[in-house]
Amino acid sequence: ALVRAARFGDGWLPMGGKPHELRAAVDDYRKLTDSLGREPGTVTVMTAFDPTDAVNARARIEAYAKAGVSRLVCAMRYTDVTGYEDRLRALAALL
């Protein structure tokens, strides 16, 4: 999958992984794109965290950034529209 992403894609979407597990794979992806003469594109990771826990959420965001992830998709749990809006505001405050 990594080779296909490097050869044909405009980025890579690894299937999960913690930041410390992704660093080497992100480096491999970038080396592959470089060897193919292609721009690396974005590395997008989907993960779940609670943005209302600002300290842990910020640490998680920073860890993924240090691992070379360029875009993070945050899955959040909520029970109603108000809960969703609260989490979106908390997420926006982190960025």
Coordinates of C-alpha atoms in Angstrom, one line a residue:
A1 CA 0.0 0.0 0.0
L2 CA 2.8 2.4 0.8
V3 CA 4.4 1.9 -2.6
R4 CA 1.1 2.5 -4.4
A5 CA 0.5 5.6 -2.3
A6 CA 4.0 6.9 -3.3
R7 CA 3.6 6.0 -6.9
F8 CA 0.0 6.9 -7.7
G9 CA -1.4 9.0 -4.8
D10 CA -1.2 12.6 -3.7
G11 CA -0.6 11.5 -0.1
W12 CA -0.8 8.6 2.3
L13 CA -3.5 7.5 4.7
P14 CA -2.0 4.9 7.0
M15 CA -4.4 2.6 8.7
G16 CA -4.0 3.7 12.3
G17 CA -0.9 3.7 14.4
K18 CA 0.5 5.6 17.3
P19 CA 2.8 8.5 16.6
H20 CA 6.0 6.6 17.6
E21 CA 5.0 3.7 15.4
L22 CA 4.4 5.9 12.3
R23 CA 7.7 7.9 12.2
A24 CA 9.6 5.2 10.4
A25 CA 6.8 4.5 7.9
V26 CA 6.4 8.2 7.2
D27 CA 10.1 8.4 6.5
D28 CA 9.8 5.4 4.2
Y29 CA 6.9 7.0 2.3
R30 CA 8.9 10.2 1.8
K31 CA 12.0 8.2 0.6
L32 CA 9.8 6.3 -1.9
T33 CA 8.2 9.5 -3.3
D34 CA 11.7 11.1 -3.5
S35 CA 13.1 8.0 -5.4
L36 CA 10.1 8.3 -7.8
G37 CA 10.7 12.0 -8.4
R38 CA 7.3 12.8 -6.8
E39 CA 6.2 15.3 -4.2
P40 CA 5.3 13.5 -1.0
G41 CA 1.8 14.9 -0.5
T42 CA 0.1 14.8 2.8
V43 CA 0.1 12.1 5.4
T44 CA -3.3 11.9 7.0
V45 CA -4.1 10.0 10.1
M46 CA -7.5 9.3 11.6
T47 CA -7.6 9.0 15.4
A48 CA -9.9 9.5 18.3
F49 CA -9.3 11.8 21.2
D50 CA -11.2 14.1 23.4
P51 CA -10.5 17.7 22.5
T52 CA -12.1 18.9 25.8
D53 CA -9.1 17.4 27.5
A54 CA -6.8 20.1 26.2
V55 CA -3.5 19.0 27.8
N56 CA -3.7 15.4 26.5
A57 CA -5.2 16.4 23.1
R58 CA -2.5 19.0 22.5
A59 CA 0.2 16.5 23.4
R60 CA -1.3 13.9 21.0
I61 CA -1.6 16.5 18.2
E62 CA 2.1 17.5 18.7
A63 CA 3.2 13.9 18.8
Y64 CA 1.6 13.2 15.4
A65 CA 3.1 16.3 14.0
K66 CA 6.6 15.3 15.2
A67 CA 6.0 11.9 13.5
G68 CA 5.6 13.6 10.2
V69 CA 1.8 13.6 10.0
S70 CA 0.5 16.6 8.1
R71 CA -3.2 16.2 8.7
L72 CA -5.1 14.7 11.6
V73 CA -8.7 13.7 11.4
C74 CA -10.2 13.6 14.9
A75 CA -13.0 11.2 15.7
M76 CA -15.1 12.4 18.6
R77 CA -17.9 10.9 20.6
Y78 CA -21.0 13.1 21.4
T79 CA -24.6 12.4 22.3
D80 CA -26.3 15.5 20.8
V81 CA -25.7 18.6 18.7
T82 CA -24.7 20.6 21.7
G83 CA -22.0 18.1 22.7
Y84 CA -20.8 18.1 19.1
E85 CA -20.6 21.9 19.0
D86 CA -18.8 21.9 22.4
R87 CA -16.2 19.5 21.1
L88 CA -15.7 21.4 17.8
R89 CA -15.1 24.6 19.9
A90 CA -12.6 22.8 22.1
L91 CA -10.9 21.4 19.0
A92 CA -10.7 24.9 17.3
A93 CA -9.1 26.3 20.5
L94 CA -6.4 23.7 20.2
L95 CA -5.4 24.7 16.7

